[in-house]
Short mmCIF file of C-alpha atoms in Angstrom, two decimals:
data_model
loop_
_atom_site.label_atom_id
_atom_site.label_comp_id
_atom_site.label_asym_id
_atom_site.label_seq_id
_atom_site.Cartn_x
_atom_site.Cartn_y
_atom_site.Cartn_z
CA MET Y 171 42.44 103.14 144.01
CA GLN Y 172 42.73 101.19 147.32
CA ILE Y 173 46.15 99.57 147.87
CA PRO Y 174 45.76 96.67 149.24
CA VAL Y 175 46.81 95.69 152.69
CA ARG Y 176 49.62 93.25 152.06
CA VAL Y 177 51.66 96.16 150.10
CA LEU Y 178 51.10 98.12 153.05
CA SER Y 179 52.15 95.74 154.79
CA ALA Y 180 55.72 95.20 153.36
CA VAL Y 181 56.39 99.38 152.95
CA ALA Y 182 55.63 99.03 156.35
CA ALA Y 183 57.86 96.46 157.93
CA CYS Y 184 60.52 97.61 155.34
CA LEU Y 185 60.21 101.16 156.96
CA LEU Y 186 60.83 99.81 160.39
CA THR Y 187 63.75 97.62 159.57
CA SER Y 188 65.64 100.71 158.37
CA GLY Y 189 64.53 102.30 162.09
CA LEU Y 190 62.02 105.19 160.39
CA PRO Y 191 59.06 106.08 162.25
CA LEU Y 192 55.72 104.97 161.11
CA GLY Y 193 54.58 108.65 161.62
CA ALA Y 194 57.20 109.87 159.09
CA MET Y 195 56.04 107.74 156.87
CA ALA Y 196 52.16 109.60 156.94
CA ALA Y 197 53.75 112.89 157.22
CA ILE Y 198 55.56 112.44 153.92
CA SER Y 199 52.45 111.42 152.43
CA PRO Y 200 51.33 114.02 149.27
CA MET Y 201 47.91 113.32 150.66
CA SER Y 202 49.21 114.83 153.92
CA LYS Y 203 47.99 118.13 154.83
CA ARG Y 204 50.33 121.18 155.64
CA VAL Y 205 50.15 123.36 157.70
CA VAL Y 206 52.05 127.18 159.05
CA VAL Y 207 54.44 126.05 160.89
CA ALA Y 208 54.03 128.42 165.28
CA GLY Y 209 56.12 132.17 164.17
CA ALA Y 210 56.81 131.10 160.61
CA GLU Y 211 54.49 134.30 159.00
CA PRO Y 212 56.83 136.07 157.04
CA GLU Y 213 57.10 139.68 158.50
CA ALA Y 214 60.25 140.72 157.67
CA THR Y 215 59.23 141.26 154.08
CA ARG Y 216 56.84 143.85 155.17
CA GLY Y 217 57.89 147.20 153.49
CA ALA Y 218 61.62 145.40 151.84
CA MET Y 219 61.58 145.92 148.07
CA ASP Y 220 62.22 142.29 146.05
CA VAL Y 221 64.68 142.00 144.08
CA GLY Y 222 64.40 138.85 142.72
CA GLN Y 223 64.98 135.12 144.01
CA LEU Y 224 68.00 133.64 145.85
CA ALA Y 225 70.50 131.17 144.16
CA ALA Y 226 68.24 128.31 143.76
CA ASN Y 227 72.28 127.10 145.60
CA ALA Y 228 72.78 129.32 147.53
CA PRO Y 229 74.41 127.45 151.70
CA MET Y 230 70.82 127.99 153.76
CA HIS Y 231 71.34 127.46 157.69
CA VAL Y 232 67.63 126.76 159.69
CA ALA Y 233 66.99 125.09 163.31
CA VAL Y 234 63.90 123.46 163.58
CA GLY Y 235 63.37 123.91 167.55
CA LEU Y 236 60.75 120.59 169.15
CA LYS Y 237 58.03 120.98 171.08
CA LEU Y 238 58.94 120.09 175.07
CA ARG Y 239 56.62 117.81 177.01
CA ASN Y 240 55.33 117.83 179.51
CA GLN Y 241 55.21 121.99 180.45
CA ALA Y 242 52.94 122.44 182.76
CA ALA Y 243 54.81 120.14 185.76
CA LEU Y 244 57.90 121.70 184.09
CA GLU Y 245 57.43 124.94 185.79
CA GLN Y 246 55.60 123.70 188.80
CA LEU Y 247 59.33 122.05 188.87
CA ILE Y 248 60.84 125.05 188.19
CA ALA Y 249 58.57 127.34 191.47
CA ASN Y 250 59.43 124.53 192.89
CA LEU Y 251 62.91 124.56 192.82
CA TYR Y 252 62.62 128.78 193.60
CA ASN Y 253 60.15 127.96 196.61
CA PRO Y 254 62.92 127.60 199.89
CA SER Y 255 59.79 126.20 201.39
CA SER Y 256 59.44 123.24 199.19
CA SER Y 257 61.76 120.35 199.65
CA GLN Y 258 62.59 120.05 195.79
CA PHE Y 259 64.44 123.96 196.61
CA GLY Y 260 68.20 124.57 194.73
CA HIS Y 261 67.37 120.67 194.09
CA TYR Y 262 67.67 120.95 190.20
CA VAL Y 263 68.41 118.71 187.55
CA THR Y 264 70.33 117.33 185.34
CA PRO Y 265 70.32 116.32 180.83
CA GLY Y 266 69.65 113.22 181.65
CA GLN Y 267 67.06 113.98 183.66
CA PHE Y 268 66.08 117.56 181.70
CA GLN Y 269 66.07 114.88 178.54
CA GLN Y 270 63.91 112.30 179.70
CA GLU Y 271 61.48 114.20 181.39
CA PHE Y 272 60.41 117.31 179.37
CA ALA Y 273 62.37 117.23 175.66
CA PRO Y 274 60.90 115.90 172.77
CA THR Y 275 61.09 112.34 172.48
CA ALA Y 276 63.43 109.79 169.96
CA TYR Y 277 60.44 109.49 168.26
CA GLU Y 278 59.79 112.76 167.36
CA VAL Y 279 63.45 113.86 166.97
CA GLU Y 280 63.36 111.02 164.08
CA ALA Y 281 60.47 112.01 162.95
CA VAL Y 282 61.39 115.63 162.08
CA ARG Y 283 64.92 114.53 160.54
CA ASP Y 284 63.48 111.85 158.99
CA TYR Y 285 61.03 114.27 157.24
CA LEU Y 286 63.66 116.91 156.33
CA ARG Y 287 66.00 114.26 154.73
CA GLN Y 288 63.92 113.32 152.36
CA TYR Y 289 64.90 116.29 150.12
CA GLY Y 290 69.28 116.06 151.05
CA LEU Y 291 69.54 118.19 153.91
CA GLN Y 292 71.30 117.53 156.70
CA VAL Y 293 70.20 117.11 159.29
CA GLN Y 294 71.45 115.99 162.27
CA PRO Y 295 70.92 117.39 166.95
CA ALA Y 296 72.62 121.03 167.98
CA ALA Y 297 72.93 119.26 170.83
CA GLY Y 298 72.31 116.16 173.05
CA ASN Y 299 69.32 117.08 174.32
CA ASN Y 300 67.24 116.82 171.05
CA MET Y 301 65.24 120.46 171.24
CA VAL Y 302 66.64 121.99 168.14
CA LEU Y 303 67.20 120.27 164.91
CA ASP Y 304 70.48 121.95 162.81
CA VAL Y 305 69.83 121.31 159.22
CA LYS Y 306 71.82 122.95 156.04
CA GLY Y 307 71.30 122.63 152.67
CA THR Y 308 71.02 124.60 149.34
CA ALA Y 309 67.67 127.42 149.03
CA THR Y 310 65.99 124.89 146.88
CA GLN Y 311 65.89 121.75 149.49
CA MET Y 312 64.38 124.19 151.93
CA GLU Y 313 62.02 125.45 149.24
CA ARG Y 314 60.72 121.82 149.22
CA ALA Y 315 61.31 120.78 152.47
CA PHE Y 316 58.93 123.94 153.85
CA ALA Y 317 57.18 124.91 151.06
CA VAL Y 318 58.05 128.69 150.61
CA HIS Y 319 60.15 130.30 147.63
CA GLU Y 320 63.20 132.20 149.41
CA HIS Y 321 63.53 136.05 147.77
CA LYS Y 322 66.86 138.99 148.15
CA TYR Y 323 65.52 141.52 149.19
CA GLN Y 324 66.33 145.50 149.76
CA GLU Y 325 64.59 147.94 152.47
CA GLY Y 326 66.93 151.03 153.14
CA SER Y 327 70.89 150.38 152.62
CA ARG Y 328 70.67 146.92 154.35
CA ASP Y 329 70.57 143.49 151.84
CA PHE Y 330 68.60 140.61 153.36
CA PHE Y 331 67.11 137.20 151.93
CA ALA Y 332 63.49 136.22 152.95
CA SER Y 333 60.06 133.18 152.78
CA SER Y 334 58.15 135.43 150.65
CA GLN Y 335 55.71 133.65 152.45
CA ALA Y 336 55.20 131.54 155.68
CA ALA Y 337 56.49 127.54 156.20
CA THR Y 338 54.41 124.73 155.78
CA LEU Y 339 55.04 121.08 157.11
CA PRO Y 340 52.63 117.87 157.03
CA ALA Y 341 50.40 117.91 159.86
CA PRO Y 342 51.31 115.27 161.83
CA ILE Y 343 55.82 117.04 161.60
CA ALA Y 344 54.63 120.79 162.65
CA GLY Y 345 52.61 118.57 165.62
CA TYR Y 346 55.89 117.73 166.42
CA VAL Y 347 57.33 121.61 165.79
CA SER Y 348 57.45 124.68 167.43
CA GLY Y 349 59.05 126.60 165.05
CA VAL Y 350 61.63 127.15 161.75
CA VAL Y 351 64.20 130.02 162.69
CA GLY Y 352 66.55 131.00 159.93
CA LEU Y 353 64.94 131.40 156.68
CA ASP Y 354 64.40 134.80 157.11
CA GLU Y 355 67.83 136.70 157.91
CA GLU Y 356 68.29 137.75 160.97
CA PRO Y 357 70.66 138.93 162.22
CA MET Y 358 71.68 139.31 166.34
CA THR Y 359 73.51 142.73 167.14
CA GLY Y 360 76.09 143.57 169.34
CA HIS Y 361 75.70 146.09 171.80
CA LEU Y 362 79.18 148.45 172.03
CA THR Y 363 79.67 151.15 170.98
CA VAL Y 364 83.17 152.31 171.62
CA THR Y 365 85.07 155.89 171.60
CA LYS Y 366 88.94 156.09 171.52
CA ARG Y 367 91.26 153.85 169.98
CA SER Y 368 94.59 154.51 171.18
CA ALA Y 369 98.33 152.67 170.90
CA ALA Y 370 98.15 153.00 175.88
CA ALA Y 371 96.31 152.83 177.74
CA SER Y 372 94.50 155.26 179.45
CA GLY Y 373 91.31 157.15 179.50
CA GLY Y 374 88.92 155.06 179.97
CA TYR Y 375 87.76 152.81 183.41
CA THR Y 376 90.32 149.92 184.57
CA PRO Y 377 89.40 147.04 185.95
CA ALA Y 378 91.25 148.27 189.51
CA GLN Y 379 88.90 151.25 189.09
CA ILE Y 380 85.99 149.31 189.22
CA GLN Y 381 85.99 146.56 191.54
CA SER Y 382 87.00 149.81 193.59
CA ALA Y 383 83.80 151.41 192.43
CA TYR Y 384 81.57 148.91 193.20
CA ASP Y 385 83.36 147.59 196.52
CA TYR Y 386 84.77 144.57 194.71
CA LYS Y 387 88.28 144.32 196.59
CA ARG Y 388 86.32 142.88 199.56
CA LEU Y 389 85.51 140.36 198.05
CA TYR Y 390 88.84 138.91 196.91
CA SER Y 391 90.51 137.47 199.83
CA SER Y 392 87.75 134.71 199.75
CA TRP Y 393 86.47 134.62 197.13
CA ALA Y 394 88.25 135.23 193.17
CA GLY Y 395 85.22 132.28 191.11
CA ARG Y 396 87.54 129.91 191.24
CA GLY Y 397 85.77 126.40 190.93
CA GLN Y 398 83.28 128.42 188.86
CA THR Y 399 83.24 128.31 184.68
CA ILE Y 400 81.56 131.66 183.31
CA ALA Y 401 79.48 130.72 179.82
CA ILE Y 402 79.92 133.52 177.52
CA VAL Y 403 77.38 132.47 173.86
CA THR Y 404 78.90 135.87 171.29
CA SER Y 405 79.46 135.03 167.37
CA GLY Y 406 83.27 135.07 166.55
CA SER Y 407 86.20 133.83 168.77
CA VAL Y 408 88.36 136.15 170.52
CA ASN Y 409 92.24 136.54 170.38
CA GLU Y 410 93.77 135.09 173.59
CA SER Y 411 97.10 137.30 173.20
CA ASP Y 412 94.61 140.41 173.69
CA VAL Y 413 93.73 138.81 176.79
CA ASP Y 414 96.68 138.90 178.17
CA ALA Y 415 97.82 142.19 176.76
CA PHE Y 416 94.74 142.98 179.46
CA ASP Y 417 95.75 140.58 182.50
CA SER Y 418 99.35 142.35 181.86
CA ALA Y 419 98.96 145.82 181.99
CA PHE Y 420 96.32 145.71 185.23
CA GLY Y 421 97.88 142.85 187.03
CA LEU Y 422 95.66 139.76 186.50
CA PRO Y 423 96.18 136.46 186.53
CA ASN Y 424 96.08 134.50 182.79
CA PRO Y 425 92.69 133.21 182.76
CA ILE Y 426 91.40 129.06 181.26
CA ILE Y 427 89.78 130.01 177.94
CA ARG Y 428 87.84 127.33 176.26
CA GLN Y 429 87.04 128.45 172.90
CA ARG Y 430 84.00 126.49 171.01
CA VAL Y 431 82.94 127.06 167.35
CA ILE Y 432 79.09 126.92 166.74
CA ASP Y 433 78.05 125.96 164.06
CA GLY Y 434 81.50 125.96 162.20
CA THR Y 435 85.10 125.39 161.80
CA SER Y 436 86.57 129.44 162.67
CA THR Y 437 85.71 132.48 163.35
CA ALA Y 438 87.15 135.73 163.28
CA PRO Y 439 88.52 137.49 166.51
CA ASN Y 440 84.81 140.09 167.26
CA ASP Y 441 85.28 143.03 169.94
CA GLU Y 442 82.77 142.19 171.69
CA THR Y 443 83.88 138.40 172.07
CA THR Y 444 86.79 140.22 173.52
CA LEU Y 445 85.31 142.91 175.33
CA ASP Y 446 83.06 139.62 177.36
CA CYS Y 447 86.34 137.80 177.59
CA GLU Y 448 87.82 140.70 179.04
CA TRP Y 449 86.13 142.03 181.30
CA SER Y 450 84.24 138.91 183.04
CA HIS Y 451 87.51 137.73 183.71
CA ALA Y 452 88.13 141.57 185.60
CA ILE Y 453 86.16 141.13 187.91
CA ALA Y 454 86.16 137.57 188.50
CA PRO Y 455 90.37 136.59 188.04
CA THR Y 456 89.79 133.32 189.57
CA ALA Y 457 87.34 132.50 187.14
CA SER Y 458 87.06 129.78 184.06
CA LEU Y 459 85.59 130.98 180.77
CA ALA Y 460 84.17 128.75 177.61
CA VAL Y 461 83.57 130.66 174.87
CA TYR Y 462 80.11 129.48 172.38
CA GLU Y 463 80.81 131.24 169.00
CA ALA Y 464 78.49 131.15 166.85
CA ALA Y 465 80.22 131.06 163.50
CA THR Y 466 77.49 133.23 161.86
CA PRO Y 467 75.72 136.49 163.80
CA ASP Y 468 73.17 134.84 163.23
CA ALA Y 469 69.30 133.96 165.51
CA ALA Y 470 69.68 129.99 164.22
CA ALA Y 471 73.43 129.82 164.64
CA PHE Y 472 72.85 131.49 168.03
CA ILE Y 473 69.88 128.87 169.02
CA ASP Y 474 72.37 126.10 168.85
CA ALA Y 475 75.50 128.10 171.25
CA PHE Y 476 72.48 128.17 173.55
CA ASP Y 477 70.87 125.04 173.32
CA GLN Y 478 74.80 123.65 173.53
CA VAL Y 479 75.95 125.76 177.09
CA ALA Y 480 72.66 123.56 178.18
CA THR Y 481 73.27 120.75 177.08
CA ASP Y 482 76.72 120.82 178.51
CA ASP Y 483 76.11 121.99 181.90
CA GLY Y 484 80.14 122.83 182.10
CA ALA Y 485 79.09 126.64 183.56
CA HIS Y 486 76.93 127.56 186.30
CA VAL Y 487 76.74 131.61 184.87
CA VAL Y 488 76.08 132.36 181.29
CA THR Y 489 76.32 135.55 179.57
CA THR Y 490 75.32 137.54 176.14
CA SER Y 491 75.58 140.39 174.60
CA TRP Y 492 74.04 140.48 171.71
CA GLY Y 493 69.89 141.11 170.78
CA ALA Y 494 67.57 142.22 169.02
CA PRO Y 495 63.94 143.90 169.48
CA GLU Y 496 61.71 141.75 171.22
CA SER Y 497 58.62 143.43 168.13
CA GLN Y 498 61.76 142.71 165.32
CA THR Y 499 62.14 138.85 166.46
CA PRO Y 500 60.06 136.26 165.13
CA SER Y 501 58.26 134.25 167.68
CA SER Y 502 59.97 131.62 165.96
CA THR Y 503 63.79 132.65 167.99
CA ILE Y 504 62.03 133.07 170.95
CA ASP Y 505 60.03 130.05 171.50
CA ALA Y 506 63.55 128.25 170.76
CA GLU Y 507 65.73 130.15 173.27
CA HIS Y 508 62.73 130.25 175.70
CA ASN Y 509 62.30 127.32 176.25
CA ILE Y 510 65.99 126.81 176.63
CA PHE Y 511 66.43 128.73 178.90
CA GLU Y 512 64.05 127.19 181.23
CA GLU Y 513 66.16 123.87 180.31
CA MET Y 514 68.55 126.27 181.70
CA ALA Y 515 66.75 127.47 184.79
CA ALA Y 516 65.48 124.16 186.02
CA GLN Y 517 70.03 123.09 186.70
CA GLY Y 518 70.29 126.21 187.83
CA GLN Y 519 72.58 127.91 185.35
CA SER Y 520 71.87 132.03 185.30
CA VAL Y 521 71.25 133.64 182.15
CA PHE Y 522 72.29 137.37 181.66
CA ALA Y 523 72.26 138.90 178.67
CA ALA Y 524 72.05 143.12 177.78
CA ALA Y 525 69.83 144.89 178.01
CA GLY Y 526 70.67 147.54 174.94
CA ASP Y 527 72.29 150.44 174.00
CA SER Y 528 69.08 152.48 172.14
CA GLY Y 529 66.71 154.09 174.88
CA SER Y 530 63.19 153.55 175.27
CA GLY Y 531 63.11 152.91 172.25
CA ASP Y 532 65.96 149.62 170.92
CA GLY Y 533 66.59 152.37 168.51
CA LEU Y 534 62.57 152.19 167.06
CA ALA Y 535 59.94 153.52 167.37
CA GLY Y 536 57.31 153.42 170.61
CA THR Y 537 59.09 151.95 173.72
CA HIS Y 538 60.67 148.84 172.98
CA VAL Y 539 62.72 145.48 174.97
CA ASP Y 540 65.17 143.77 174.01
CA TYR Y 541 65.48 140.47 173.58
CA PRO Y 542 66.45 137.98 175.61
CA SER Y 543 67.10 140.28 178.11
CA SER Y 544 63.26 140.41 178.18
CA ASP Y 545 63.12 137.03 178.31
CA PRO Y 546 61.72 136.59 182.60
CA TYR Y 547 64.37 133.81 182.28
CA VAL Y 548 66.60 136.30 182.09
CA THR Y 549 68.51 138.22 184.12
CA ALA Y 550 68.61 141.81 181.93
CA CYS Y 551 71.22 143.98 182.61
CA GLY Y 552 71.01 148.13 181.56
CA GLY Y 553 73.34 150.46 182.00
CA THR Y 554 74.65 154.26 184.03
CA THR Y 555 76.69 157.10 183.95
CA LEU Y 556 79.39 155.98 186.31
CA ASP Y 557 81.57 159.13 188.17
CA ILE Y 558 85.03 158.25 189.92
CA ASN Y 559 87.63 160.08 191.38
CA SER Y 560 90.75 159.53 191.45
CA ASN Y 561 91.03 157.58 194.70
CA GLY Y 562 88.47 155.05 192.75
CA VAL Y 563 85.72 156.17 194.48
CA ARG Y 564 81.92 155.76 193.73
CA VAL Y 565 81.38 159.83 193.15
CA SER Y 566 77.96 159.59 191.56
CA GLU Y 567 75.52 157.43 189.14
CA THR Y 568 72.33 158.14 187.18
CA ALA Y 569 70.15 156.34 184.72
CA TRP Y 570 72.30 156.09 181.60
CA THR Y 571 70.04 157.57 178.75
CA ASP Y 572 70.39 154.21 175.64
CA GLY Y 573 70.40 152.42 178.32
CA GLY Y 574 68.15 150.17 177.10
CA GLY Y 575 64.57 148.87 179.98
CA GLY Y 576 61.17 149.00 179.58
CA GLN Y 577 57.36 146.32 179.58
CA SER Y 578 57.01 143.43 177.56
CA ASP Y 579 54.81 143.47 174.71
CA LEU Y 580 55.52 139.25 175.10
CA PHE Y 581 55.85 137.94 178.81
CA GLY Y 582 53.41 137.64 181.12
CA GLN Y 583 54.89 139.55 184.40
CA PRO Y 584 56.69 136.43 186.95
CA SER Y 585 55.37 135.97 189.99
CA TRP Y 586 59.28 137.00 191.21
CA GLN Y 587 59.10 140.38 189.97
CA TYR Y 588 57.53 142.43 192.72
CA GLY Y 589 59.20 145.12 195.08
CA PRO Y 590 58.96 148.78 195.97
CA GLY Y 591 58.78 150.48 192.47
CA VAL Y 592 57.95 147.88 190.30
CA PRO Y 593 54.86 148.47 188.01
CA SER Y 594 51.86 146.26 188.77
CA THR Y 595 50.84 146.43 184.35
CA GLY Y 596 50.97 142.33 184.54
CA ALA Y 597 53.43 142.68 181.99
CA ARG Y 598 57.76 141.16 182.54
CA GLN Y 599 59.56 144.74 183.24
CA THR Y 600 63.63 145.52 181.99
CA ALA Y 601 66.33 146.33 183.54
CA ASP Y 602 66.10 143.89 186.45
CA ILE Y 603 70.07 145.85 187.67
CA ALA Y 604 72.48 147.76 186.26
CA LEU Y 605 76.25 148.69 185.75
CA ASN Y 606 78.32 151.10 184.38
CA ALA Y 607 77.63 151.33 180.92
CA ASN Y 608 77.80 155.33 179.42
CA PRO Y 609 80.66 154.90 176.28
CA ALA Y 610 81.32 158.81 177.80
CA THR Y 611 82.32 157.13 181.53
CA GLY Y 612 83.70 154.20 179.68
CA TYR Y 613 86.53 150.85 180.02
CA ASP Y 614 89.58 150.18 178.40
CA PHE Y 615 89.97 146.93 177.17
CA TYR Y 616 92.78 145.72 174.30
CA TYR Y 617 91.93 144.48 171.09
CA GLU Y 618 94.43 142.85 167.95
CA GLY Y 619 97.13 145.14 169.79
CA SER Y 620 95.70 148.67 170.21
CA TRP Y 621 93.58 149.76 173.71
CA GLU Y 622 89.93 151.33 173.66
CA ILE Y 623 87.54 153.28 175.39
CA ALA Y 624 84.50 151.38 174.41
CA GLY Y 625 80.00 151.45 177.00
CA GLY Y 626 77.58 149.32 176.35
CA THR Y 627 75.25 146.39 177.55
CA SER Y 628 77.32 144.76 177.12
CA PHE Y 629 80.25 145.91 179.18
CA VAL Y 630 77.58 145.14 182.52
CA ALA Y 631 75.64 141.64 181.41
CA PRO Y 632 79.27 139.46 181.92
CA GLU Y 633 80.53 141.67 184.92
CA MET Y 634 76.67 140.72 186.13
CA ALA Y 635 77.53 137.38 184.84
CA ALA Y 636 81.65 137.38 186.83
CA THR Y 637 79.81 138.43 189.92
CA PHE Y 638 77.31 135.65 190.23
CA ALA Y 639 80.51 133.65 189.53
CA LEU Y 640 82.00 134.85 192.50
CA ILE Y 641 78.99 133.95 195.22
CA ASP Y 642 78.19 130.84 193.19
CA GLN Y 643 81.61 129.77 194.94
CA SER Y 644 81.04 131.09 197.86
CA ARG Y 645 78.46 129.55 198.32
CA ALA Y 646 80.34 125.91 196.81
CA LEU Y 647 82.74 126.56 200.01
CA LYS Y 648 78.99 126.26 202.22
CA GLY Y 649 77.65 122.93 200.67
CA LYS Y 650 75.21 124.52 199.01
CA SER Y 651 74.00 124.94 195.42
CA PRO Y 652 74.85 127.14 192.79
CA VAL Y 653 72.07 130.23 192.90
CA GLY Y 654 70.74 129.23 189.68
CA LEU Y 655 67.80 132.40 189.05
CA ALA Y 656 69.40 135.49 189.28
CA ASP Y 657 65.87 136.97 189.06
CA VAL Y 658 64.67 135.26 192.24
CA GLY Y 659 67.23 136.40 194.72
CA ILE Y 660 68.28 140.54 193.15
CA TYR Y 661 64.33 140.78 193.61
CA ALA Y 662 64.18 138.56 197.37
CA MET Y 663 67.03 140.49 198.56
CA ALA Y 664 65.53 143.75 197.08
CA ARG Y 665 62.20 143.32 199.16
CA ASN Y 666 63.78 142.90 202.47
CA ALA Y 667 65.10 146.90 203.30
CA SER Y 668 67.99 146.23 205.00
CA TYR Y 669 69.14 144.18 202.94
CA ARG Y 670 68.15 147.23 199.60
CA ASN Y 671 70.41 149.69 201.94
CA LEU Y 672 73.59 147.88 201.84
CA ALA Y 673 73.27 145.44 198.67
CA TYR Y 674 71.80 147.80 196.03
CA HIS Y 675 72.79 151.99 194.85
CA ASP Y 676 69.51 153.18 194.20
CA ILE Y 677 69.83 155.31 190.67
CA THR Y 678 67.16 158.19 191.02
CA SER Y 679 67.69 160.42 188.78
CA GLY Y 680 68.53 160.08 185.01
CA ASN Y 681 65.57 158.34 182.38
CA ASN Y 682 66.11 156.78 178.89
CA GLY Y 683 63.65 157.78 177.23
CA ALA Y 684 60.35 157.41 178.23
CA TYR Y 685 61.72 156.31 181.96
CA THR Y 686 62.32 157.96 184.34
CA ALA Y 687 64.13 157.41 186.99
CA GLY Y 688 63.65 156.80 190.98
CA VAL Y 689 63.44 155.37 194.29
CA GLY Y 690 63.19 151.81 194.32
CA TYR Y 691 63.19 149.65 191.26
CA ASP Y 692 62.79 151.60 187.64
CA ASN Y 693 63.14 151.25 184.18
CA PRO Y 694 66.23 152.63 183.25
CA THR Y 695 68.57 150.35 186.35
CA GLY Y 696 66.05 147.94 187.74
CA TRP Y 697 67.16 147.78 191.62
CA GLY Y 698 69.75 149.68 190.62
CA SER Y 699 73.99 149.35 190.53
CA ILE Y 700 75.81 147.29 193.30
CA ASP Y 701 77.52 147.27 196.31
CA ALA Y 702 79.31 143.34 194.98
CA TYR Y 703 80.70 143.06 199.23
CA TYR Y 704 76.87 143.15 200.55
CA PHE Y 705 75.19 141.65 197.25
CA VAL Y 706 77.51 138.47 197.10
CA HIS Y 707 77.64 138.01 201.49
CA GLY Y 708 73.56 138.20 200.51
CA LEU Y 709 73.34 135.69 198.55
CA ASN Y 710 76.22 133.18 199.46
CA GLY Y 711 72.99 131.65 201.66
#
């Protein structure tokens, strides 16, 4: 039956008055063609046993990533921002400028939001840049909105929920969406191994020993991080009394810590969060810490947390010790986080991530890298085994057998990733840099009233973030902009033999399974560990 024009006009007028975009009206029409959302294939259910439908009223949280605009122009801008020959070199954009030029439009956001709200879902932007929509509701509401069936599954000892088919959206709405994260339960894991708990600090490396072994102490008379903020993206909170006890034991000043819960109201203390705070503070003692705490350790909450860090733009350095094998991370998750990391690069924010603690396979058969450390806009922090003598002097250092590192199956080789030893495979290589991570040569940290000795690349990422806080402080005192995308500087300095021999400890022995350390760059350790004194001076402009 043909609907009279006057009726259509009346409906359109009503929609315009109510603020609903006309595009949304077309999208929600029963006749609208539905298309599969990018990255929505239900990979998680392969090999798992279906044990029944998820309860209709089960609460669910989904992150809907929206597509960036002007992608080619954004990539060119970032290339110019890090090219010393460009007039745009170091002139980073603000969050407002990024939103105006590259983020989804208000119309696109409203079209997607209005569509989802029809199903009773609570929808709001995860942060102010309009790149991610935070969606909450019941399993039934999600099933109707995305035309899926949510089921419970078992695989080995793991119980999880997932969609039994690919999510779809009406074609006009799907055109704005880069991916949907959270229809499959997608846990993030930390990279930490605890080897000993005791009532007193003993046996693990102390801040003073690490500061001495990696030559930080000579920097502190000039730069210790004052005026800089380190953003820590994690799940779970930190008990600040634990940090106070750590500081008291090792003669460190108490830091300013600001905690912010993402997608919830409170979180329980977490050992990953605690060590990130204690050891970033140990390297940059006068920097402030901004802790972004995902209320749950799942991909959707982490996307929202990263998005908030980018929107706030209050920290020039960002660290996370959480991740998952790249091959097991849905493309919808990678697309959403990659867009956020791209914004951070444009804004001059440095991002560091643990490369993993399960060797060259990242806990799987074959060779695999860990995400987000494999993202080209993130610095992948690998691990070593460090031997220090009683005077705190570095005696020897080898690649840690369980350290992550390898070749990405998704990302091409960035333009800056070349130099002696870097494989010319056309693929992104990890790690980029490394520090001590072996639990056998682990660190002291204080958690929930007791001392622990632990290792893992979870320690390396916050330590490297803190190192760049020192660099950014030194640059700020010269009136220079922050380093931003750290790998550009890391690789440029490594290509200069004079700097390389001073700023890097080339790790030439050991392996992480499939990859062996050698002269120059290698996958287990990147360019090696650092001599912080020369490393900071080499990058402070």
